[in-house]
Amino acid sequence: MFKNYIKIAFRNLFKNKVYSFINIFGLAVGIAVCALIALYVQNEWSYDEFHENSENIYRVWAEETLQDGRVILNTSTPFIVVETIKNNIPEVENITYLNRFSNVAGVPQNDQKISENVSIIHDDFFDIFDFKFVEGSRESVFNSPSSIVISESAAKRHFGEATALNQVLSLKIGEEFRDFTVDGVLEDAPANSSIRYELLIPEQYFEPIMGERSMRNWFNIFGPSYVTLKDGTDPEELTDKFADMMRAALGEEEYEMTKYKIGLQPLTDVHLNTDFPGNGSDPVYSYILSIIALLVLVIACVNFMTLSISRSTSRAKEVGVRKTIGAVREHLMYQFWGEALLMTIVAVILGLIFAELLLPFFNELSGTVLEFSFGWQNLAVLLGCSVIISLIAGIYPALILSGFRPTQVLKGRLSQSSEKGSFNKVMVVFQFTLSIALIIGTFTIREQLAFVQQKNLGFQKEQILTFNSGFVNTPNAGIDNVFASSLSRKQILESELLGLSGIQQIATSSFTPVQTRGWFNVSFPNEQNQAQPFHANIVDENFIPTLGIEILNGRNFSEENASDKERAIIVNQAFVDYFNLEDPIGKRIPGPNFLDHEIIGVVNNFHYESLHSPIEPLVLTQKGQIVFSGINNMNLRNSAAPKYTVKLTTDDLQATIAGIRDVWEDVAPGIPFDYSFVDEALDSQYRQEQRLSKIVTSASLLTVLIAGLGLFGLASLMVVRRTKEIGVRKVLGASSSNILLLINKEFTLLIGLSFLIATPIAWFAMKEWLKDFAYSIELGIGLFLLAGIATLVLSWLVVSFQSIKATLINPVDSLKSE
Amino acid sequence: MIKLRNIDRYIDKRLQRNFILKGIDLDIAEGDFVSIMGPSGAGTSTLLNIIGFLDDANEGEYFFLDEPVHGLNEKQKSEYHRSYIGFVFQAYHLIDELTVYENIEMPLLYRKVKGSQRKSMVADMLDRFNIVAKKDLFPNQLSGGQQQLVGVARALIGSPKLILADEPTGNLHSDQSKEIMQIFKKLNQEDGVTIIQVTHSDEMASYGDRIINLQDGAVTENNPYEEE
């Protein structure tokens, strides 16, 4: 019996090649999308679970309450927290920090130094985490103060294919370079690790790098800290102990004022929990992707259903015969479901091949490095999925087909009952609603991204190059002193560079427009003790002209005016508006404690943050102390180390950059020349949106493709079903265009209905998405109409392909068959 | 074997009831060869469908081998289809995707006959109807008469006690029709199979030993030629 079913299934598969192709190809595409996205989601949800002890590893968080009542939660912790926890909480087994900062490193006998991320860790790091040693072992590392452990890829960067063990690597510690001996190489952290590392050095280097004061300060935070607890300890039970610890560490008064809290977050929770700040990813992203994958699959399943039902007339005779021979309904249901299963299995295999082929493309889309691994477990899952998909796609057709009564079908009196016809219509509307909604989404996202790229940001972004000055803010040198050092280096640079062709101007500033996550983000309390926020940047007199920022009122900083360096500030229009300054020139920042200063100019608003944020009040100054003296709170999300901005006017970028590099290597030997172009860097801030755009575009293309295939199949079946009707109409004098219209009208109405349903859904979804931007396009009717018309035109093409065939049939042939 | 008592079959329209069969009383004994005749729309096919359990009467009683059919459920009915009743259709109704061999074999699959036994049974049948050479062909590669031979072979393979044939020769030309009728005759006489056929042709009807005339859903003449 089973063999018989398989035989029939295969013969049907080959006999109706078009339908088999539509079904299998559509399902395979759906399955490929699902497989890829499942891989991505599985990776997202399995973050950090590869540590044997992952259930018992926690990340330390710290929370403090500011004077104005704002609560700041941080997963970067002060250095001192590790020692304090170690001394006070006996339940903690191991604890380490992972204080990461950028540094330059190189092989001592070699002049070339590379920018590297260096992390200061506690010895316990190797006991907490399960990163495998490629060279060396747990016992051999960190036995001497000059120990360094590096990642496999760092080893490759510095030593090539040679053994890294016992090689010497030089790092800048404080003001001078020091030699370290590699005594361990760790594998690179896997793709699903939230902990990343390149070079690891022992804790005693914290002081020379960060300064003595930072070691004891509870309000100066660096990197995350991780702990493991002793067996059987519930982290909840430690809450009180942490509170006691903080009370003792800070003293009663400060503890009450700051309400400083310490707590533990499970490591496996780190990646997807957006309540905590950090580099995790938003689980919404996973959800959106999963939904898209399921939608594509469902649309493919819908094709299967509608086509099977439309084709049911051709199987009806078989059903009738089998029933008269003694088959009961169950037999037939198993048979038809079995056919669906067979088709699904073929589709699954094909889908996995697609997925494997598309993986590199998908990795580029999602910014991941994923790989498929096949095991018995996966095979079981795949089989399970096949059964489920075939159930979804096959059960309704199986029910319909097995329900035919032999007396009707054997007499050839089977007509498409209106109930089945309306099922197909609902399904077509469902498919096209999704397709149109996705197309609208695609158009909107693309238009917004184009808007973002073309929007006038208020400064010139083309042909502007930025790079680090090489000076960093250290705890012992004041920010203004570091800035002054960078200014003197700029003067040397200027004298060399301005002679080169293609270089127009050089500016120095603490922040550049590339750093779109905000500049010095500061606030001062007003008389009502409300925080008055504004942003600030330390700049030289070239900053405004180099970036082409428009001065609305007053003047730029001037070298001729010596007092500008001491007491001049320039504000933006938003500042004037926010603080309601009439006639702003000569006014002050309206706070009591700021050093002596006055506003000498007002610049037009320009976007120094991404277009996600509105333009906030801004102060530009040559002396940071003017701002720092009057504020009570500062939030830094970008490095304030001085940077140079160079305005180019050249056609030969390569040569100009090579020229700058030459000069740079003379002026600042040993400091890497890592430059970026402002326009390129600005584009990359919308990477997440660009990714979403690519994904939605791909999804809508696939959906339209699959829905279009389904429509093609339905139209061809409809034409077959109505051959006789068309013949009669032609005999009665209908023209070809009448016939074309007749067939296309039915589908046009359905697509019109889909459009009406899709429009509000897409409108709400896109409105919600655009809320993420402070500056966005207006959702115009044109965009929606475009999507609707595009779908309509496409479906007309697809349907007409079939209906034209119908009009060409000679009525003599189509009527003879009866 | 078949006992119909006061069988009504009707369709309710909004205002009136359309009778397809009305008050049919009929007895058919085992071993009969009956031809049901009547103009189009007289209810001949419906009567055959009711006898073959494919349709249910609205009123009246039907006993098959003294079992009340009106009390059987779907499963029991298909048991009878497997073991007692074989159908032959005007349009042959072979399954297009199966070869001649597989079409004939199919009823055995539902009766869960073992593989080796199935092989010999199908081989016998192919032999009997002289279609061994055609066994791997598909229905659309055969002539109408050959297709109907396969249809008869399929009906016979389950060794049914009753064969129901709805205009079995309606699509065939006369030589082919005679061949099929001779097969029926032989089956009836040599194997004692009960045969009921619907036909419009007097010639075909004459192969049977009893004729039932239907007119507007009622039996008008039972055995009109008996006196001859």
Coordinates of N, CA, C and O in Angstrom, one line a residue, chain A residues 653-794:
Chain A
L653 N 42.9 61.4 -4.0 CA 42.9 61.2 -2.5 C 44.1 60.3 -2.1 O 44.7 60.6 -1.1
Q654 N 44.4 59.3 -2.8 CA 45.4 58.3 -2.4 C 46.7 59.1 -2.2 O 47.3 58.9 -1.1
A655 N 47.1 59.9 -3.1 CA 48.4 60.6 -3.0 C 48.4 61.6 -1.8 O 49.3 61.6 -1.0
T656 N 47.2 62.3 -1.6 CA 47.1 63.2 -0.5 C 47.3 62.5 0.8 O 48.0 62.9 1.7
I657 N 46.6 61.3 0.9 CA 46.6 60.6 2.2 C 48.0 60.1 2.4 O 48.5 60.1 3.5
A658 N 48.7 59.6 1.3 CA 50.0 59.1 1.5 C 50.9 60.2 2.0 O 51.8 60.0 2.8
G659 N 50.7 61.5 1.4 CA 51.5 62.6 1.8 C 51.3 62.9 3.3 O 52.2 63.1 4.1
I660 N 50.0 62.9 3.8 CA 49.8 63.1 5.2 C 50.4 62.0 6.1 O 51.1 62.3 7.1
R661 N 50.4 60.8 5.6 CA 51.0 59.7 6.4 C 52.5 59.9 6.5 O 53.0 59.8 7.6
D662 N 53.1 60.3 5.4 CA 54.6 60.6 5.5 C 54.9 61.6 6.6 O 55.8 61.4 7.4
V663 N 54.2 62.7 6.5 CA 54.4 63.8 7.4 C 54.1 63.3 8.9 O 54.9 63.6 9.8
W664 N 53.0 62.6 9.0 CA 52.6 62.1 10.3 C 53.7 61.2 10.9 O 54.0 61.3 12.1
E665 N 54.3 60.4 10.1 CA 55.3 59.5 10.7 C 56.5 60.2 11.2 O 57.2 59.8 12.1
D666 N 56.8 61.4 10.6 CA 57.9 62.2 11.1 C 57.5 62.9 12.4 O 58.2 63.0 13.3
V667 N 56.3 63.5 12.3 CA 55.8 64.3 13.5 C 55.5 63.5 14.7 O 55.9 63.9 15.8
A668 N 54.9 62.3 14.5 CA 54.5 61.5 15.6 C 54.9 60.1 15.4 O 54.1 59.2 15.1
P669 N 56.2 59.8 15.5 CA 56.7 58.4 15.2 C 56.1 57.4 16.2 O 55.9 57.7 17.4
G670 N 55.7 56.3 15.7 CA 55.2 55.2 16.6 C 53.7 55.3 16.8 O 53.1 54.4 17.4
I671 N 53.1 56.4 16.4 CA 51.6 56.5 16.7 C 50.9 56.2 15.4 O 51.2 56.8 14.3
P672 N 50.0 55.2 15.4 CA 49.3 54.7 14.2 C 48.5 55.9 13.5 O 47.9 56.7 14.2
F673 N 48.5 55.9 12.2 CA 47.8 56.9 11.5 C 46.5 56.2 11.0 O 46.4 55.6 9.9
D674 N 45.5 56.2 11.9 CA 44.2 55.5 11.6 C 43.2 56.6 11.3 O 42.6 57.2 12.2
Y675 N 43.0 56.8 10.0 CA 42.1 57.9 9.7 C 40.7 57.4 9.3 O 40.5 56.2 9.0
S676 N 39.7 58.3 9.3 CA 38.5 57.9 8.7 C 37.9 59.1 8.0 O 38.2 60.3 8.4
F677 N 37.1 58.9 7.0 CA 36.4 60.0 6.3 C 35.1 60.2 7.0 O 34.3 59.3 7.3
V678 N 34.8 61.5 7.2 CA 33.6 61.8 7.9 C 32.3 61.3 7.2 O 31.5 60.7 7.9
D679 N 32.2 61.4 5.9 CA 30.9 61.0 5.3 C 30.8 59.5 5.4 O 29.7 59.0 5.7
E680 N 31.9 58.7 5.3 CA 31.8 57.2 5.4 C 31.4 56.8 6.8 O 30.6 56.0 7.0
A681 N 32.1 57.5 7.8 CA 31.8 57.2 9.2 C 30.3 57.5 9.5 O 29.7 56.8 10.3
L682 N 29.8 58.6 9.0 CA 28.5 59.0 9.3 C 27.5 58.0 8.7 O 26.5 57.6 9.3
D683 N 27.8 57.4 7.5 CA 26.9 56.4 7.0 C 26.9 55.2 7.9 O 25.8 54.6 8.0
S684 N 28.0 54.9 8.5 CA 28.0 53.6 9.2 C 27.2 53.7 10.5 O 26.9 52.7 11.1
Q685 N 26.8 54.9 10.9 CA 26.0 55.0 12.1 C 24.6 54.5 11.9 O 23.9 54.2 12.8
Y686 N 24.2 54.3 10.6 CA 22.9 53.8 10.4 C 23.0 52.3 9.9 O 22.2 51.8 9.2
R687 N 24.1 51.7 10.4 CA 24.3 50.3 10.0 C 23.1 49.4 10.3 O 22.7 48.6 9.5
Q688 N 22.6 49.6 11.5 CA 21.5 48.7 11.9 C 20.3 48.9 11.0 O 19.7 48.0 10.6
E689 N 20.0 50.2 10.6 CA 18.9 50.5 9.7 C 19.2 50.0 8.3 O 18.3 49.5 7.7
Q690 N 20.5 50.1 7.9 CA 20.8 49.6 6.6 C 20.6 48.1 6.5 O 20.1 47.5 5.5
R691 N 21.0 47.4 7.6 CA 20.8 46.0 7.7 C 19.3 45.6 7.6 O 18.9 44.8 6.9
L692 N 18.5 46.4 8.4 CA 17.1 46.1 8.4 C 16.5 46.3 7.0 O 15.7 45.6 6.5
S693 N 17.0 47.4 6.4 CA 16.6 47.7 5.0 C 16.9 46.6 4.1 O 16.0 46.1 3.3
K694 N 18.1 46.0 4.2 CA 18.4 44.9 3.3 C 17.6 43.7 3.6 O 17.1 43.0 2.7
I695 N 17.3 43.5 4.9 CA 16.6 42.3 5.2 C 15.1 42.4 4.8 O 14.5 41.5 4.2
V696 N 14.5 43.6 5.0 CA 13.2 43.8 4.6 C 13.0 43.7 3.1 O 12.1 43.2 2.5
T697 N 14.0 44.3 2.4 CA 14.0 44.2 0.9 C 14.1 42.8 0.5 O 13.3 42.4 -0.4
S698 N 15.0 42.0 1.0 CA 15.1 40.6 0.6 C 13.8 39.9 0.9 O 13.3 39.1 0.1
A699 N 13.3 40.1 2.1 CA 12.0 39.4 2.5 C 10.9 39.8 1.6 O 10.1 38.9 1.2
S700 N 10.8 41.1 1.2 CA 9.6 41.4 0.4 C 9.8 40.9 -1.0 O 8.9 40.5 -1.6
L701 N 11.1 40.8 -1.5 CA 11.3 40.2 -2.8 C 10.9 38.8 -2.8 O 10.2 38.3 -3.7
L702 N 11.3 38.1 -1.7 CA 10.9 36.6 -1.6 C 9.4 36.4 -1.5 O 8.9 35.6 -2.2
T703 N 8.8 37.3 -0.7 CA 7.4 37.1 -0.5 C 6.7 37.4 -1.8 O 5.8 36.6 -2.2
V704 N 7.1 38.4 -2.5 CA 6.4 38.7 -3.8 C 6.7 37.6 -4.8 O 5.8 37.2 -5.5
L705 N 7.9 37.1 -4.8 CA 8.2 36.0 -5.7 C 7.3 34.8 -5.4 O 6.7 34.2 -6.3
I706 N 7.2 34.4 -4.1 CA 6.4 33.2 -3.8 C 4.9 33.4 -4.1 O 4.3 32.6 -4.7
A707 N 4.5 34.6 -3.6 CA 3.1 34.9 -3.9 C 2.8 35.0 -5.4 O 1.7 34.5 -5.8
G708 N 3.7 35.6 -6.1 CA 3.5 35.7 -7.6 C 3.5 34.3 -8.2 O 2.6 34.0 -9.1
L709 N 4.4 33.4 -7.8 CA 4.3 32.0 -8.3 C 3.0 31.4 -8.0 O 2.4 30.7 -8.9
G710 N 2.5 31.6 -6.8 CA 1.2 31.0 -6.4 C 0.1 31.6 -7.3 O -0.8 30.8 -7.8
L711 N 0.1 32.9 -7.5 CA -0.9 33.5 -8.4 C -0.8 32.9 -9.8 O -1.8 32.6 -10.4
F712 N 0.4 32.7 -10.3 CA 0.6 32.1 -11.6 C -0.1 30.8 -11.7 O -0.8 30.5 -12.6
G713 N 0.2 29.9 -10.6 CA -0.4 28.6 -10.6 C -2.0 28.7 -10.5 O -2.7 28.0 -11.3
L714 N -2.5 29.6 -9.7 CA -3.9 29.7 -9.5 C -4.5 30.1 -10.9 O -5.6 29.6 -11.3
A715 N -3.9 31.1 -11.5 CA -4.4 31.6 -12.7 C -4.5 30.6 -13.8 O -5.5 30.4 -14.5
S716 N -3.4 29.7 -13.8 CA -3.4 28.7 -14.9 C -4.5 27.7 -14.6 O -5.2 27.2 -15.5
L717 N -4.7 27.4 -13.3 CA -5.8 26.4 -13.0 C -7.2 27.0 -13.3 O -8.0 26.3 -13.8
M718 N -7.3 28.3 -13.1 CA -8.6 28.9 -13.3 C -8.9 28.9 -14.8 O -10.0 28.7 -15.2
V719 N -7.8 29.2 -15.6 CA -8.0 29.2 -17.0 C -8.4 27.8 -17.5 O -9.3 27.6 -18.3
V720 N -7.8 26.7 -17.0 CA -8.2 25.4 -17.3 C -9.6 25.1 -17.0 O -10.4 24.6 -17.8
R721 N -10.0 25.5 -15.8 CA -11.3 25.3 -15.3 C -12.4 26.0 -16.1 O -13.5 25.5 -16.3
R722 N -12.0 27.2 -16.6 CA -13.0 28.0 -17.3 C -12.8 27.9 -18.9 O -13.4 28.7 -19.6
T723 N -12.0 26.9 -19.3 CA -11.8 26.8 -20.8 C -13.1 26.8 -21.5 O -13.3 27.5 -22.5
K724 N -14.1 26.0 -21.0 CA -15.3 25.8 -21.7 C -16.1 27.2 -21.7 O -16.6 27.6 -22.8
E725 N -16.1 27.8 -20.6 CA -16.8 29.1 -20.5 C -16.2 30.1 -21.5 O -16.9 30.8 -22.2
I726 N -14.8 30.1 -21.5 CA -14.2 31.0 -22.4 C -14.5 30.7 -23.9 O -14.8 31.6 -24.7
G727 N -14.6 29.4 -24.2 CA -15.0 28.9 -25.5 C -16.4 29.4 -25.9 O -16.6 30.0 -26.9
V728 N -17.3 29.2 -25.0 CA -18.7 29.7 -25.2 C -18.7 31.2 -25.4 O -19.3 31.7 -26.4
R729 N -18.0 31.9 -24.6 CA -18.0 33.4 -24.7 C -17.5 33.8 -26.1 O -18.0 34.7 -26.7
K730 N -16.4 33.1 -26.5 CA -15.8 33.5 -27.8 C -16.8 33.2 -28.9 O -16.9 34.0 -29.9
V731 N -17.5 32.1 -28.9 CA -18.4 31.7 -29.9 C -19.5 32.8 -29.9 O -20.0 33.1 -31.0
L732 N -19.9 33.3 -28.7 CA -20.9 34.3 -28.7 C -20.4 35.7 -29.0 O -21.1 36.7 -28.9
G733 N -19.1 35.8 -29.3 CA -18.6 37.1 -29.9 C -17.8 37.9 -28.9 O -17.5 39.1 -29.2
A734 N -17.3 37.3 -27.9 CA -16.4 38.1 -27.0 C -15.0 38.2 -27.7 O -14.5 37.3 -28.3
S735 N -14.4 39.4 -27.5 CA -13.1 39.7 -28.1 C -12.1 39.2 -27.1 O -12.4 38.9 -25.9
S736 N -10.8 39.1 -27.6 CA -9.7 38.7 -26.7 C -9.6 39.6 -25.5 O -9.3 39.1 -24.4
S737 N -9.8 40.9 -25.8 CA -9.6 41.8 -24.6 C -10.7 41.6 -23.6 O -10.5 41.7 -22.4
N738 N -11.9 41.3 -24.1 CA -13.0 41.0 -23.1 C -12.6 39.8 -22.2 O -12.8 39.8 -21.0
I739 N -12.0 38.8 -22.9 CA -11.7 37.6 -22.1 C -10.6 37.9 -21.1 O -10.6 37.5 -19.9
L740 N -9.6 38.7 -21.6 CA -8.5 39.1 -20.7 C -9.0 39.8 -19.5 O -8.6 39.5 -18.4
L741 N -9.9 40.7 -19.7 CA -10.5 41.5 -18.7 C -11.2 40.6 -17.7 O -11.2 40.8 -16.5
L742 N -11.9 39.6 -18.3 CA -12.8 38.8 -17.4 C -11.9 38.0 -16.4 O -12.2 38.0 -15.2
I743 N -10.8 37.5 -16.9 CA -9.9 36.7 -16.0 C -9.2 37.6 -15.0 O -9.1 37.4 -13.8
N744 N -8.7 38.7 -15.5 CA -7.9 39.6 -14.7 C -8.7 40.3 -13.6 O -8.2 40.7 -12.6
K745 N -10.0 40.5 -14.0 CA -10.8 41.3 -13.1 C -10.9 40.6 -11.7 O -10.8 41.3 -10.7
E746 N -11.0 39.3 -11.7 CA -11.2 38.6 -10.4 C -10.0 38.8 -9.5 O -10.1 39.1 -8.4
F747 N -8.8 38.7 -10.1 CA -7.6 38.9 -9.3 C -7.3 40.3 -8.9 O -6.9 40.6 -7.8
T748 N -7.7 41.2 -9.8 CA -7.5 42.6 -9.5 C -8.3 43.0 -8.3 O -7.8 43.8 -7.4
L749 N -9.5 42.5 -8.2 CA -10.4 42.9 -7.0 C -9.7 42.4 -5.7 O -9.6 43.1 -4.7
L750 N -9.1 41.1 -5.8 CA -8.5 40.6 -4.6 C -7.3 41.4 -4.2 O -7.1 41.7 -3.0
I751 N -6.5 41.9 -5.2 CA -5.3 42.6 -4.9 C -5.7 44.0 -4.3 O -5.1 44.5 -3.4
G752 N -6.8 44.6 -4.9 CA -7.3 45.8 -4.4 C -7.7 45.7 -2.9 O -7.3 46.5 -2.1
L753 N -8.3 44.6 -2.6 CA -8.7 44.3 -1.2 C -7.5 44.2 -0.3 O -7.4 44.8 0.8
S754 N -6.5 43.5 -0.8 CA -5.2 43.3 0.0 C -4.6 44.7 0.2 O -4.1 44.9 1.3
F755 N -4.7 45.5 -0.8 CA -4.1 46.8 -0.6 C -4.8 47.6 0.5 O -4.1 48.2 1.4
L756 N -6.1 47.5 0.5 CA -6.9 48.2 1.6 C -6.5 47.7 2.9 O -6.5 48.5 3.9
I757 N -6.3 46.4 3.1 CA -5.9 45.8 4.4 C -4.5 46.2 4.8 O -4.2 46.5 5.9
A758 N -3.6 46.1 3.8 CA -2.2 46.3 4.0 C -1.8 47.7 4.4 O -1.0 47.9 5.3
T759 N -2.5 48.6 3.8 CA -2.2 50.0 4.0 C -2.1 50.5 5.5 O -1.1 51.0 6.0
P760 N -3.2 50.3 6.2 CA -3.2 50.7 7.6 C -2.1 50.0 8.5 O -1.4 50.6 9.3
I761 N -2.0 48.7 8.2 CA -1.0 47.9 9.0 C 0.4 48.5 8.7 O 1.2 48.8 9.7
A762 N 0.7 48.7 7.4 CA 2.1 49.2 7.1 C 2.2 50.6 7.6 O 3.3 51.0 8.1
W763 N 1.2 51.4 7.6 CA 1.2 52.8 8.1 C 1.6 52.8 9.5 O 2.5 53.5 10.0
F764 N 0.9 52.0 10.3 CA 1.2 52.0 11.8 C 2.6 51.5 12.1 O 3.4 52.1 12.9
A765 N 3.0 50.4 11.4 CA 4.3 49.8 11.6 C 5.4 50.8 11.3 O 6.4 51.0 12.0
M766 N 5.3 51.5 10.1 CA 6.3 52.4 9.7 C 6.3 53.7 10.5 O 7.4 54.3 10.8
K767 N 5.2 54.1 11.0 CA 5.1 55.3 11.8 C 5.9 55.0 13.1 O 6.7 55.8 13.6
E768 N 5.8 53.8 13.6 CA 6.5 53.4 14.8 C 8.0 53.4 14.6 O 8.8 53.8 15.4
W769 N 8.4 52.8 13.4 CA 9.8 52.7 13.1 C 10.4 54.1 12.9 O 11.5 54.4 13.4
L770 N 9.7 55.0 12.3 CA 10.2 56.4 12.0 C 10.3 57.2 13.3 O 11.1 58.1 13.4
K771 N 9.6 56.7 14.4 CA 9.8 57.4 15.7 C 11.2 57.4 16.2 O 11.6 58.2 17.0
D772 N 12.0 56.4 15.8 CA 13.3 56.3 16.2 C 14.2 57.4 15.7 O 15.3 57.6 16.1
F773 N 13.7 58.1 14.7 CA 14.4 59.3 14.1 C 13.8 60.6 14.6 O 12.6 60.7 14.5
A774 N 14.7 61.5 15.0 CA 14.2 62.8 15.3 C 13.9 63.5 14.0 O 13.0 64.5 14.0
Y775 N 14.5 63.2 12.9 CA 14.3 63.8 11.6 C 13.9 62.7 10.6 O 14.7 61.8 10.4
S776 N 12.7 62.8 10.1 CA 12.3 61.7 9.2 C 11.4 62.2 8.1 O 10.9 63.3 8.1
I777 N 11.2 61.3 7.1 CA 10.3 61.7 6.0 C 8.9 61.7 6.5 O 8.6 61.1 7.5
E778 N 8.0 62.3 5.7 CA 6.6 62.2 6.0 C 6.1 61.0 5.2 O 6.5 60.7 4.1
L779 N 5.2 60.2 5.9 CA 4.6 59.1 5.2 C 3.6 59.6 4.2 O 2.5 59.9 4.6
G780 N 4.0 59.6 2.9 CA 3.0 60.2 1.9 C 2.2 59.1 1.3 O 2.5 57.9 1.3
I781 N 1.1 59.5 0.8 CA 0.1 58.6 0.1 C 0.8 58.0 -1.1 O 0.6 56.9 -1.5
G782 N 1.7 58.8 -1.7 CA 2.4 58.4 -3.0 C 3.1 57.1 -2.8 O 3.0 56.2 -3.7
L783 N 3.8 57.0 -1.7 CA 4.6 55.8 -1.5 C 3.7 54.5 -1.4 O 4.0 53.5 -1.9
F784 N 2.5 54.7 -0.7 CA 1.6 53.6 -0.6 C 1.0 53.2 -2.0 O 1.0 52.0 -2.3
L785 N 0.6 54.2 -2.7 CA 0.1 54.0 -4.0 C 1.1 53.3 -4.9 O 0.7 52.3 -5.6
L786 N 2.3 53.7 -4.8 CA 3.4 53.1 -5.6 C 3.5 51.6 -5.3 O 3.5 50.8 -6.3
A787 N 3.5 51.3 -4.0 CA 3.5 49.9 -3.7 C 2.3 49.1 -4.2 O 2.5 48.0 -4.8
G788 N 1.1 49.7 -4.1 CA -0.1 49.1 -4.6 C 0.0 48.8 -6.1 O -0.3 47.7 -6.6
I789 N 0.4 49.9 -6.8 CA 0.4 49.8 -8.2 C 1.4 48.8 -8.7 O 1.2 48.0 -9.6
A790 N 2.6 48.8 -8.0 CA 3.7 47.9 -8.4 C 3.1 46.5 -8.3 O 3.3 45.6 -9.2
T791 N 2.5 46.2 -7.2 CA 2.0 44.8 -7.0 C 0.9 44.5 -8.0 O 0.9 43.4 -8.6
L792 N 0.0 45.5 -8.3 CA -1.0 45.2 -9.3 C -0.4 44.9 -10.7 O -0.8 44.0 -11.3
V793 N 0.5 45.8 -11.0 CA 1.1 45.6 -12.4 C 1.8 44.2 -12.5 O 1.6 43.5 -13.4
L794 N 2.5 43.8 -11.4 CA 3.2 42.6 -11.3 C 2.2 41.4 -11.5 O 2.3 40.5 -12.3

